[in-house]
Coordinates of C-alpha atoms in Angstrom, one line a residue:
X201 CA -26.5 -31.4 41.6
X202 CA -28.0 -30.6 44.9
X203 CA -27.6 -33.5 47.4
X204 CA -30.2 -34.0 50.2
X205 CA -28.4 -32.3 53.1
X206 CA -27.5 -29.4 51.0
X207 CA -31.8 -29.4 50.2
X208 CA -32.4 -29.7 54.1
X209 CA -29.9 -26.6 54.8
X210 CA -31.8 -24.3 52.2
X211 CA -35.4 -25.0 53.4
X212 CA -34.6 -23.6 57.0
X213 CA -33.8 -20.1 55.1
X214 CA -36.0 -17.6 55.3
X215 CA -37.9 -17.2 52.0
X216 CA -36.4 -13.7 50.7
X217 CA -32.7 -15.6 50.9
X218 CA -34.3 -18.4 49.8
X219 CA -35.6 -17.0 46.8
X220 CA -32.3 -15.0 45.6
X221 CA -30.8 -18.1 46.3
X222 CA -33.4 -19.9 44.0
X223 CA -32.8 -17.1 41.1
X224 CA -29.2 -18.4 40.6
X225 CA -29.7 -21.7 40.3
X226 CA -30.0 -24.1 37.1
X227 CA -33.3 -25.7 36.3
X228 CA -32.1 -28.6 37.3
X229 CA -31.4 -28.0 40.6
X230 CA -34.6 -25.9 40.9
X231 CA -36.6 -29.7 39.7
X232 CA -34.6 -31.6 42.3
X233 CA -35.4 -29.7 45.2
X234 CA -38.8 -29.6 44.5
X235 CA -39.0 -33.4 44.2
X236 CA -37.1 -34.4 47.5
X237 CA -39.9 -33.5 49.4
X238 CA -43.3 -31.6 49.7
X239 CA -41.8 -29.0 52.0
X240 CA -39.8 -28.5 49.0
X241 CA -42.6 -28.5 46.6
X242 CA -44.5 -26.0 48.5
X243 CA -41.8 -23.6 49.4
X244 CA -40.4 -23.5 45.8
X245 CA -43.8 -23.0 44.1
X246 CA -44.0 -19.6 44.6
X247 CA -40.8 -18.5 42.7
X248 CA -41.3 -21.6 39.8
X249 CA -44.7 -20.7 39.2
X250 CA -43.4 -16.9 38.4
X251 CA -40.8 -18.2 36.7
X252 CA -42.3 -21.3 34.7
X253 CA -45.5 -19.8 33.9
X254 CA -45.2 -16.1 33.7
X255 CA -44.5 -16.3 29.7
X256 CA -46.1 -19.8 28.1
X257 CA -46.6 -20.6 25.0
X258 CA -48.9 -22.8 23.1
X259 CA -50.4 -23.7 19.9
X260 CA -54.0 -24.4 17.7
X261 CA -54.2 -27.8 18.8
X262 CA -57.3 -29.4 20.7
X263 CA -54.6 -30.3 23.5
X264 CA -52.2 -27.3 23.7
X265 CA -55.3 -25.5 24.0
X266 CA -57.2 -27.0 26.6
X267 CA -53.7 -27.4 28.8
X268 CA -54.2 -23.2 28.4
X269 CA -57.5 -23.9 29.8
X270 CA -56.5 -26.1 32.8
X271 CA -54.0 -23.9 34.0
X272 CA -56.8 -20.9 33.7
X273 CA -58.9 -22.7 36.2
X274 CA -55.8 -23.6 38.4
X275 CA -56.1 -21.0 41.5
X276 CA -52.4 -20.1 42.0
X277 CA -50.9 -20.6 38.4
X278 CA -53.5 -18.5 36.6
X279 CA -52.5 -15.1 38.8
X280 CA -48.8 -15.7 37.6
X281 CA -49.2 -16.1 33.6
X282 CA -48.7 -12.4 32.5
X283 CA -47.8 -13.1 28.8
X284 CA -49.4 -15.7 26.8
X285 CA -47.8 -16.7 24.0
X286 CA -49.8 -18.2 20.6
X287 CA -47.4 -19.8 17.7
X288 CA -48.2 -20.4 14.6
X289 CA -47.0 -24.3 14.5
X290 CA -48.8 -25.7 11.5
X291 CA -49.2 -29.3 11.5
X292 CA -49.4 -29.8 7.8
X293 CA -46.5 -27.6 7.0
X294 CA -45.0 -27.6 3.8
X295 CA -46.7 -30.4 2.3
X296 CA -45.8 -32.8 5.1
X297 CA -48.6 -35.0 5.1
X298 CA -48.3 -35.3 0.8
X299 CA -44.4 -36.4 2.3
X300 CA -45.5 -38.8 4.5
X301 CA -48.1 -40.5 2.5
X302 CA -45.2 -40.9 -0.2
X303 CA -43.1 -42.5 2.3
X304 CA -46.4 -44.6 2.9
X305 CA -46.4 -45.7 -0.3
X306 CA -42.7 -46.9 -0.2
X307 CA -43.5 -48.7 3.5
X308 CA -41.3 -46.3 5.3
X309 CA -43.8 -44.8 7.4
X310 CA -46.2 -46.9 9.7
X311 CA -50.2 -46.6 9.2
X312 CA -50.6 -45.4 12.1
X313 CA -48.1 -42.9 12.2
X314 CA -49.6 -41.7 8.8
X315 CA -53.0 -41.4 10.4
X316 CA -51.7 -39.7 13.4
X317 CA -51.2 -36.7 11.4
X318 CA -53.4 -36.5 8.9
X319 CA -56.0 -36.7 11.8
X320 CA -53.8 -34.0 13.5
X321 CA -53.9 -31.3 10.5
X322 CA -57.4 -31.9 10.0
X323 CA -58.4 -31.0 13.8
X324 CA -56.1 -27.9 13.8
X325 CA -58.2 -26.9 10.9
X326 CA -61.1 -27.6 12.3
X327 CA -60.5 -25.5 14.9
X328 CA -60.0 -22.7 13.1
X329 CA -62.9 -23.3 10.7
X330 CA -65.4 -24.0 13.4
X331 CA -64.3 -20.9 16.0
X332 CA -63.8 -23.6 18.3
X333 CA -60.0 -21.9 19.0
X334 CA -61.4 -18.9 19.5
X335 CA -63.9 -20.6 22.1
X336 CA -61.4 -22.4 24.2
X337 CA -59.2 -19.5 24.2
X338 CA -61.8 -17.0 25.1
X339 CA -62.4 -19.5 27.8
X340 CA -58.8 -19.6 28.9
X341 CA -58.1 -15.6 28.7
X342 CA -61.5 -14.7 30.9
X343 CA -59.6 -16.3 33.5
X344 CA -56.4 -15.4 33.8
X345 CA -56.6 -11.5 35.6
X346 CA -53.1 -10.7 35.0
X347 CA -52.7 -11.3 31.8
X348 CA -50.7 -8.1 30.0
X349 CA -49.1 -9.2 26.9
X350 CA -50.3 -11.5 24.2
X351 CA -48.4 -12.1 21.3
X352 CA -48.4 -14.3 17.9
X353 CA -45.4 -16.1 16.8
X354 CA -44.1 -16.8 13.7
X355 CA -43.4 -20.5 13.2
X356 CA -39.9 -19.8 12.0
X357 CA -39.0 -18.5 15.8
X358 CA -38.7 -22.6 16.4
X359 CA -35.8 -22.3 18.7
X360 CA -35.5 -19.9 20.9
X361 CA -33.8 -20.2 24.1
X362 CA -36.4 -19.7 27.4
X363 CA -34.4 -18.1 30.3
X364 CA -36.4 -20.0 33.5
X365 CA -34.9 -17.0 35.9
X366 CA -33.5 -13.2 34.9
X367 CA -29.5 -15.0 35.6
X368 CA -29.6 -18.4 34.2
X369 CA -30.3 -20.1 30.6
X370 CA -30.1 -23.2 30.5
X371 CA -28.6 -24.3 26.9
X372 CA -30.7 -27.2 26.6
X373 CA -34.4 -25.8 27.3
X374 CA -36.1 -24.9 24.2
X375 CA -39.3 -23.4 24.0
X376 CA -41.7 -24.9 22.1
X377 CA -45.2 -24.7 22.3
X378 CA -47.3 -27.1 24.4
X379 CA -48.6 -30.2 22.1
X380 CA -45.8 -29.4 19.6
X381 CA -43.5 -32.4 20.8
X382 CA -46.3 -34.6 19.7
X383 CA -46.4 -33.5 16.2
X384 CA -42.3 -32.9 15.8
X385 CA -43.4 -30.0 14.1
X386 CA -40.7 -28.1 11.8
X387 CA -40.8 -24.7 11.2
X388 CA -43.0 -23.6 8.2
X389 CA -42.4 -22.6 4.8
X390 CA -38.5 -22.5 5.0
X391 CA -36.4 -20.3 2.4
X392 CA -40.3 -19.3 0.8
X393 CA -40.2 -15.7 -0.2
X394 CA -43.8 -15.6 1.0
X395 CA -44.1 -17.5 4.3
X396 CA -47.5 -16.6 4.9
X397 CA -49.2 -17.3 1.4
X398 CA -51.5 -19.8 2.7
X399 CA -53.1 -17.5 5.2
X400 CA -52.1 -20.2 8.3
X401 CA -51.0 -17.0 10.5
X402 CA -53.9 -14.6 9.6
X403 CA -55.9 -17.1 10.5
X404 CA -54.4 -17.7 13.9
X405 CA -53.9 -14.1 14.3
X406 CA -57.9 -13.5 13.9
X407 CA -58.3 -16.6 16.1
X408 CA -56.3 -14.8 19.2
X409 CA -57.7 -11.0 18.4
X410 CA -60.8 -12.4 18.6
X411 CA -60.4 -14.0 21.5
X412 CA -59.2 -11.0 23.3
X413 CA -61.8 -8.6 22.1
X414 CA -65.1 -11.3 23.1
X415 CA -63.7 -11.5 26.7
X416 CA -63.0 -7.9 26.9
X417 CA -59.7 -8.5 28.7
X418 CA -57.7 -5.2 29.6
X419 CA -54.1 -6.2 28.1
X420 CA -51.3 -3.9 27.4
X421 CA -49.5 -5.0 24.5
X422 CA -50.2 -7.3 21.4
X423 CA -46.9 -8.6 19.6
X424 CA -46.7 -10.8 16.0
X425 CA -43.3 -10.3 16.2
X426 CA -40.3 -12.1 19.6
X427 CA -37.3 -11.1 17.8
X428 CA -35.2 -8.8 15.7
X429 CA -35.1 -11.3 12.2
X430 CA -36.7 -10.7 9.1
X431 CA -38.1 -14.5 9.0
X432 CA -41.1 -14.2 10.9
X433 CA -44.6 -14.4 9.1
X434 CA -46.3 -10.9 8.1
X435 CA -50.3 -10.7 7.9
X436 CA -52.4 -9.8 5.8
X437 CA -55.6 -7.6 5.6
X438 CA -57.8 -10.3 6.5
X439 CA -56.3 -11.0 9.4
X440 CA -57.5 -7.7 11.2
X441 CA -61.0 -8.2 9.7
X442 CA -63.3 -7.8 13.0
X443 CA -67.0 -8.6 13.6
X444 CA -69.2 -5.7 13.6
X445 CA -70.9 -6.9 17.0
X446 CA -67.3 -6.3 18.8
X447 CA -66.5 -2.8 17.7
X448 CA -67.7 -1.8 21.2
X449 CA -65.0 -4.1 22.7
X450 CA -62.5 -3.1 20.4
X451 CA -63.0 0.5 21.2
X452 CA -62.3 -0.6 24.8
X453 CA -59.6 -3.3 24.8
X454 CA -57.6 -1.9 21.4
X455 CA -58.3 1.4 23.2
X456 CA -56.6 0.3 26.2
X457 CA -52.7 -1.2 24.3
X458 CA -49.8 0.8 25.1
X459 CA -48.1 -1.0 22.9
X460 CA -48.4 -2.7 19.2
X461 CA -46.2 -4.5 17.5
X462 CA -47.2 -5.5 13.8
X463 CA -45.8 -7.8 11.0
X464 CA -47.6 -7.0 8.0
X465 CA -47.6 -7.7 4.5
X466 CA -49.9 -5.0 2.7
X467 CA -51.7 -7.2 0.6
X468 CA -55.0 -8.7 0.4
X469 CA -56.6 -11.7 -0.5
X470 CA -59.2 -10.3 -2.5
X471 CA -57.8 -7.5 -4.4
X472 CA -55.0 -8.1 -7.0
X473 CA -52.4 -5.0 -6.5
X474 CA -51.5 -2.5 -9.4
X475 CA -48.4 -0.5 -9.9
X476 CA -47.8 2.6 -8.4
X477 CA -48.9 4.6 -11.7
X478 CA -52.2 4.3 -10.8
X479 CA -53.6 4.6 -7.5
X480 CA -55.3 6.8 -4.6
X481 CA -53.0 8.8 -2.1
X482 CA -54.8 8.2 1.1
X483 CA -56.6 5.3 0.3
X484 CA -56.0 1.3 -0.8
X485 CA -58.0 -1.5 -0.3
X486 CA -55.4 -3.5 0.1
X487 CA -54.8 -2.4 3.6
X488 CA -58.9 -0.8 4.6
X489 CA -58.9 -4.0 7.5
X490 CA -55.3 -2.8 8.8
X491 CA -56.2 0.9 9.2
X492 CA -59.7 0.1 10.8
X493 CA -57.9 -1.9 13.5
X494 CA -55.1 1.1 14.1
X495 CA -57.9 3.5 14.2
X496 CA -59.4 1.8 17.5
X497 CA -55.8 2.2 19.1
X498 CA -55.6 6.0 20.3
X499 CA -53.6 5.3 22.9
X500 CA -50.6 3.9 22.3
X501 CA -47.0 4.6 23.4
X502 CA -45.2 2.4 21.5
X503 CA -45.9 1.4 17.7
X504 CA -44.2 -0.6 15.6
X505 CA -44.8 -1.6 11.9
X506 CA -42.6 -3.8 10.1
X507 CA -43.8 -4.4 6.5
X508 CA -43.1 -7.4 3.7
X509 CA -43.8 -5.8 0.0
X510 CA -41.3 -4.5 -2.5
X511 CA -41.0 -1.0 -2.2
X512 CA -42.7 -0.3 -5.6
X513 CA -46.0 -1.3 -4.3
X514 CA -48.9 1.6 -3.9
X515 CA -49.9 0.2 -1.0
X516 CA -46.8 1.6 0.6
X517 CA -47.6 5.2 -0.6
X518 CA -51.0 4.8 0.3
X519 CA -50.7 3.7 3.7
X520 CA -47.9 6.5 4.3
X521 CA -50.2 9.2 3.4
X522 CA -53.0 8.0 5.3
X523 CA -50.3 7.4 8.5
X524 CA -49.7 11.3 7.9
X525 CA -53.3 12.5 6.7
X526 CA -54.2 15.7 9.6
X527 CA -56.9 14.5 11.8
X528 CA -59.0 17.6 11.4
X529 CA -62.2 17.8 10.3
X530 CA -62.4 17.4 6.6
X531 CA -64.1 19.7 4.1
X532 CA -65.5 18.9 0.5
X533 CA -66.1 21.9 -1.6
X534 CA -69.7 21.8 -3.5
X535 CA -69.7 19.6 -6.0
X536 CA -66.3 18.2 -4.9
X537 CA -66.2 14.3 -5.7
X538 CA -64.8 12.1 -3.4
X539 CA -61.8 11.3 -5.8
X540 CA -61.1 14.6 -6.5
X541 CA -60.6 15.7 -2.5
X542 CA -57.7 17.3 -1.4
X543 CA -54.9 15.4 -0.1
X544 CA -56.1 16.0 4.5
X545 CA -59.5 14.5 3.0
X546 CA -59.1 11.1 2.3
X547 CA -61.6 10.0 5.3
X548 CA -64.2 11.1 2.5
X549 CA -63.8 8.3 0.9
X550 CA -66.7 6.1 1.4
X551 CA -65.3 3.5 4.0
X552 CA -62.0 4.8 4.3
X553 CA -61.6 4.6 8.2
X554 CA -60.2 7.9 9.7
X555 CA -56.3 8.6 10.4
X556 CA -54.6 7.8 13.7
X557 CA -54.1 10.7 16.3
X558 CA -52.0 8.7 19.2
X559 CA -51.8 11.8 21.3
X560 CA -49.5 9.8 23.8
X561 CA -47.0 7.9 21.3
X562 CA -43.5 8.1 22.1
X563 CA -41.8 5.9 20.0
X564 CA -42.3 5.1 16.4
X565 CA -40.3 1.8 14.4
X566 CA -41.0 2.0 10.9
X567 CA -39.5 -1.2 9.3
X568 CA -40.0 -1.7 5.6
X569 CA -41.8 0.9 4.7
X570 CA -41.3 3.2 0.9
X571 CA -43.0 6.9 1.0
X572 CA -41.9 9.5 0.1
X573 CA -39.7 12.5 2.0
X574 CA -42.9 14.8 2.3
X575 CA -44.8 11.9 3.7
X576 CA -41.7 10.9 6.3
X577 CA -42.0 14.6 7.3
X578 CA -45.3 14.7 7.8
X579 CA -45.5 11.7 9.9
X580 CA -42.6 13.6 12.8
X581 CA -44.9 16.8 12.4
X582 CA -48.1 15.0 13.2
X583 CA -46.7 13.2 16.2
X584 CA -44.5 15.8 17.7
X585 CA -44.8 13.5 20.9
X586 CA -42.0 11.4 19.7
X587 CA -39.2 10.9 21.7
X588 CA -38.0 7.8 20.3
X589 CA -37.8 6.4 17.0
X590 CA -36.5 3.6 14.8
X591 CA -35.9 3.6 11.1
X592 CA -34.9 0.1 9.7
X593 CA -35.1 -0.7 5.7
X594 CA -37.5 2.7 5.6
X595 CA -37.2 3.5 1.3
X596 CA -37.6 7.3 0.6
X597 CA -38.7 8.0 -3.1
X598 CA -41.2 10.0 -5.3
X599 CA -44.9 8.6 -5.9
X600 CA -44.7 8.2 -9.6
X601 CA -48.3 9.5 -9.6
X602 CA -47.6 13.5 -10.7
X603 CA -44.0 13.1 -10.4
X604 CA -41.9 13.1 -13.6
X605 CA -39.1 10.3 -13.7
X606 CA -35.1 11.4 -14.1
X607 CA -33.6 10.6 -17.5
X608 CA -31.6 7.4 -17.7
X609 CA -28.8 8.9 -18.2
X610 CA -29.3 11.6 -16.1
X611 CA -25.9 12.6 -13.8
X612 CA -28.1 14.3 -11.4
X613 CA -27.7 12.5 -7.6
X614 CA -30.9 13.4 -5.2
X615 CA -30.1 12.7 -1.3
X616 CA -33.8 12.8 0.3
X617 CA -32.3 11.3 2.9
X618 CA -29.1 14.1 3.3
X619 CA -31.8 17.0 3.4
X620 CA -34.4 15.0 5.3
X621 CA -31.2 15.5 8.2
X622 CA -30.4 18.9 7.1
X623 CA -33.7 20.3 7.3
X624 CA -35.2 18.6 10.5
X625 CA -33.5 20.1 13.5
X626 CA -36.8 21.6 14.2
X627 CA -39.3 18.7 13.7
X628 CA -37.0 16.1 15.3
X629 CA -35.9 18.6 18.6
X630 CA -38.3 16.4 21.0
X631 CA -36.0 13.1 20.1
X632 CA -34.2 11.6 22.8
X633 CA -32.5 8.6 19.9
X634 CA -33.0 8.4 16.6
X635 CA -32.1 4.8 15.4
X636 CA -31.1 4.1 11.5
X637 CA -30.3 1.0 9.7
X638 CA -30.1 -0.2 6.4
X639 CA -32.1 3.1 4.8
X640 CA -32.4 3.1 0.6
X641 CA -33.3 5.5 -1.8
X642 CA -35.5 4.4 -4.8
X643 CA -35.6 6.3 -8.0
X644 CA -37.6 6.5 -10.9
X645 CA -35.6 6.7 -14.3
X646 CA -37.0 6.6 -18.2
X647 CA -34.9 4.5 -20.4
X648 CA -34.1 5.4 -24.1
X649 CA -37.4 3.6 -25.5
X650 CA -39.1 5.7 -22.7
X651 CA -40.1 2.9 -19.9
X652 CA -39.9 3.8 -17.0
X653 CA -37.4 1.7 -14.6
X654 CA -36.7 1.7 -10.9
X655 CA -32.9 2.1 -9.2
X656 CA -32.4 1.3 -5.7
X657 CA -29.8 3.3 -3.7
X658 CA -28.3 2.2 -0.2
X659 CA -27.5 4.6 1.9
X660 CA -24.1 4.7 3.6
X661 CA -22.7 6.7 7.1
X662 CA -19.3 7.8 6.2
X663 CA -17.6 7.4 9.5
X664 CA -16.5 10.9 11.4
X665 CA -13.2 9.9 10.5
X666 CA -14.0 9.8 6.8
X667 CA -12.7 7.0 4.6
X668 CA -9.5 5.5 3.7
X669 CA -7.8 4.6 0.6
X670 CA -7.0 1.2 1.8
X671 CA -10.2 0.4 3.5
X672 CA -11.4 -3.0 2.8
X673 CA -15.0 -2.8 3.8
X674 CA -17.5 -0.3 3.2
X675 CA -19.0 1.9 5.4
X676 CA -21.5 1.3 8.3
X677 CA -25.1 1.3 6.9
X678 CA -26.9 1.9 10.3
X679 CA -26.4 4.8 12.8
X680 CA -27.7 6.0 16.4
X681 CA -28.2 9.2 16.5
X682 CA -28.7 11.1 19.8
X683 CA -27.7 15.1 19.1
X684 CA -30.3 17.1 17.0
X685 CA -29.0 20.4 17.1
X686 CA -28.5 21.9 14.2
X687 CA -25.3 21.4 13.4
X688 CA -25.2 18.2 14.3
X689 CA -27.8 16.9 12.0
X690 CA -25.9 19.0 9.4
X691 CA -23.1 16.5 9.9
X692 CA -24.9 13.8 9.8
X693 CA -26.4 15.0 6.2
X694 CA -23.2 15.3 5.1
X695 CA -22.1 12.2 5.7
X696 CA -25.3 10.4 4.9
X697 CA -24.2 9.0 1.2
X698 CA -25.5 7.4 -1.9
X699 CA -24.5 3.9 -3.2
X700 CA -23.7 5.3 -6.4
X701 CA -21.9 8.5 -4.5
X702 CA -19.5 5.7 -2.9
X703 CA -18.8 4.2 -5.9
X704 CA -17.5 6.9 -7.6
X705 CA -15.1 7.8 -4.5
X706 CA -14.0 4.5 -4.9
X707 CA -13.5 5.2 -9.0
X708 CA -11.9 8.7 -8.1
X709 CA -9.2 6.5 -5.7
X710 CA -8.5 4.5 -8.4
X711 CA -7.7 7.0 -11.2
X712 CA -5.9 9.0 -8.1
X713 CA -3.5 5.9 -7.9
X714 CA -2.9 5.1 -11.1
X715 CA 1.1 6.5 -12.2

């Protein structure tokens, strides 16, 4: 707690000391000094505006939003908020209002307090079905001339610590968005397997990219993801659907990103999904929105994917070969129909949008994603820029479409991932790190009535060390890997091991110990 003298002493300092001074204190103390007097207020304004207001967040709600708006118009505050912030805070979330009105029933909850929120929920969609949130924050983002990063957050991320300053966190600050306190709003569709099956966050997605793209704002990034869980919302095709009349602008400002960051969920609303047995390499419908809105970003640095969608989905394989399709010009031989092309001529297809160059990219995270080896190749050989990459729950395996499964009770063990390592010390020279993490292997395998079933591998990183008879864990499933020379990557592929090749070390130990 600051006293008053203490207050008088640090206003006489200079403002460089008087700002380093400032970074190390609590929020508390920050508050206080700015109340005691308007010397106070005025000298401190500079360092808590850049540190109150550089990152805000706020939600679709007729009040959060116009608060966004207010501090657009406010000459000082508006130059300082860099990265804007919109969550996903649903008001009706999870059947609340169905909760309350039970409660309503029973005389637990006041009429009042029921109305409050039923009026709530109905604004918040009104907002989103009128284009009234894409209004007020178009409004807002015209006006703020520094803005760099936006992102969408998943409702989940509820709690999440703010740091005020880069040295202090104060333990009980947690961010929420503005208006959320007056709603209590809990975080959305908690333990669902499918948090985003309503289409709340592809809604509010659309709402923000929108946004962004009418003003024509010059931003840097665009994030649907703040942190490293696997609990956030992912979006679906709809949400990157875009007005024809704002192609121009999305040439310009999607043109413009450095960086994307994307949640997705490789599915559609208005296609049911099939089986990979029968599908298009190249090409899916399930994902024609997505891969319109990456082909408007040719300039990225940085992209990351993290996808939601078991493994054995085609839209996976699809996506992976369109990611890796060559970006020449295609050719169709006379005659040739469209669903006969070649595999480097999917853009044929009628409304298939063209593959990505991304000439500039650096670093690649692929979270999520199944293809298979060839495709994962192709993808380091077409962007040969790459100096960083991550690989987090990324599924190697065999399109079923031309491939012929393994018997069932076949004893033959395939490593894609051991000779992806083995093989790569040429297409991976250019890597600075190579991040890996909880990598799989999925195989196709006929049964003895001839169905064909699926088997899902994890992928362990026998330590250098090698393994112990009395070890009581298993090995590390995620490795950093910064040496690509040859030989290196030659280790790394022999210590890159199969589930099933643990499990019969483990069964050789055994029989080893027995008298």
């Amino acid at each position: 707690m600051i006293n008053h003298s203490h207050s008088s002493n640090l206003l006489r300092l200079p403002n460089e000391i008087f700002d380093t001074i400032l970074g190390n204190l609590h929020v508390q103390d920050i508050n206080d000094l700015r109340s005691i007097c308007r010397e106070g207020r005025l000298k401190t304004f500079a360092f808590w505006s850049r540190s109150s207001f550089s990152t805000r967040q706020f939600m679709i709600d007729h009040y959060s939003l116009l608060t966004l708006v207010n501090i657009s118009h406010h000459p000082q505050l508006s130059k300082v908020l860099t990265h804007l912030i919109i969550r996903s805070d649903e008001i009706n979330a999870r059947g609340i209002l169905t909760s309350f009105f039970r409660h309503y029933l029973d005389g637990d909850v006041a009429p009042e307090v029921f109305h409050h929120w039923g009026v709530a929920a109905s604004t918040q969609q009104a907002l989103l079905d009128t284009g009234s949130a894409t209004k007020l924050l178009s409004m807002a983002i015209s006006n703020l001339p520094n803005l760099n990063n936006v992102s969408i957050c998943g409702s989940r991320d509820f709690r999440q610590l703010l740091s005020h300053t880069s040295t202090v966190q104060d333990p009980g600050f947690i961010r929420r968005s503005y208006g959320s306190a007056a709603y209590e709003v809990f975080p959305r569709d908690r333990g669902s397997t499918r948090p985003n099956s309503k289409g709340f966050d592809d809604r509010v997605f659309s709402a923000v990219l929108h946004s962004v793209l009418r003003c024509g704002t010059q931003i840097s990034s665009i994030e649907t993801k703040l942190s490293e869980d696997q609990q956030l919302a992912h979006l679906g095709d709809e949400a990157f659907n875009l007005l024809p009349t704002l192609n121009s602008n999305a040439h310009a400002v999607l043109g413009g990103l450095s960086k994307l960051h994307l949640g997705i969920s490789l599915q559609s609303n208005l296609f049911s999904s099939h089986d990979l047995n029968n599908h298009i390499h190249g090409y899916s419908p399930f994902t024609i929105r997505l891969r319109k809105f990456l082909s408007f970003t040719h300039n990225l640095q940085w992209l990351a994917l993290d996808f939601q969608l078991s493994p054995k989905s085609q839209s996976h394989c699809s996506l992976a070969a369109w990611l890796c399709e060559s970006t020449g010009p295609p050719h169709r031989s006379a005659g040739e129909d469209a669903s006969q092309i070649g595999s480097n001529n999917y853009s044929l297809i009628h409304g298939n949008p063209v593959s990505i160059t991304l000439p500039f990219l650096r670093r690649l995270d692929l979270n999520g994603l199944s293809l298979p080896p060839s495709s994962l190749r192709a993808i380091f050989t077409k962007f040969d820029g790459l100096t960083s990459s991550t690989l987090c729950e990324v599924c190697l395996t065999l399109c079923p479409v031309g491939t012929i499964p393994t018997l069932g009770d076949s004893e033959d063990i395939d490593n894609p991932w051991a000779s992806f390592f083995r093989d790569s010390s040429t297409l991976l020279a250019k890597l600075q790190v190579l991040q890996l993490k909880n990598l799989a292997v999925l195989e196709f395998r006929f049964t003895s009535d001839d169905v064909v079933t699926s088997n899902n591998e994890v992928i362990f990183f026998v330590p250098d060390e090698g393994l112990t008879k009395d070890s009581q864990s298993c090995p590390p499933r995620s490795i950093t890997v910064t040496d690509f020379e040859k030989d290196a990557l030659e280790k790394l592929a022999a210590k890159t091991w199969l589930g099933k090749t643990y499990t019969r070390y483990l069964e050789r130990s055994d029989d080893d110990e027995e008298p």
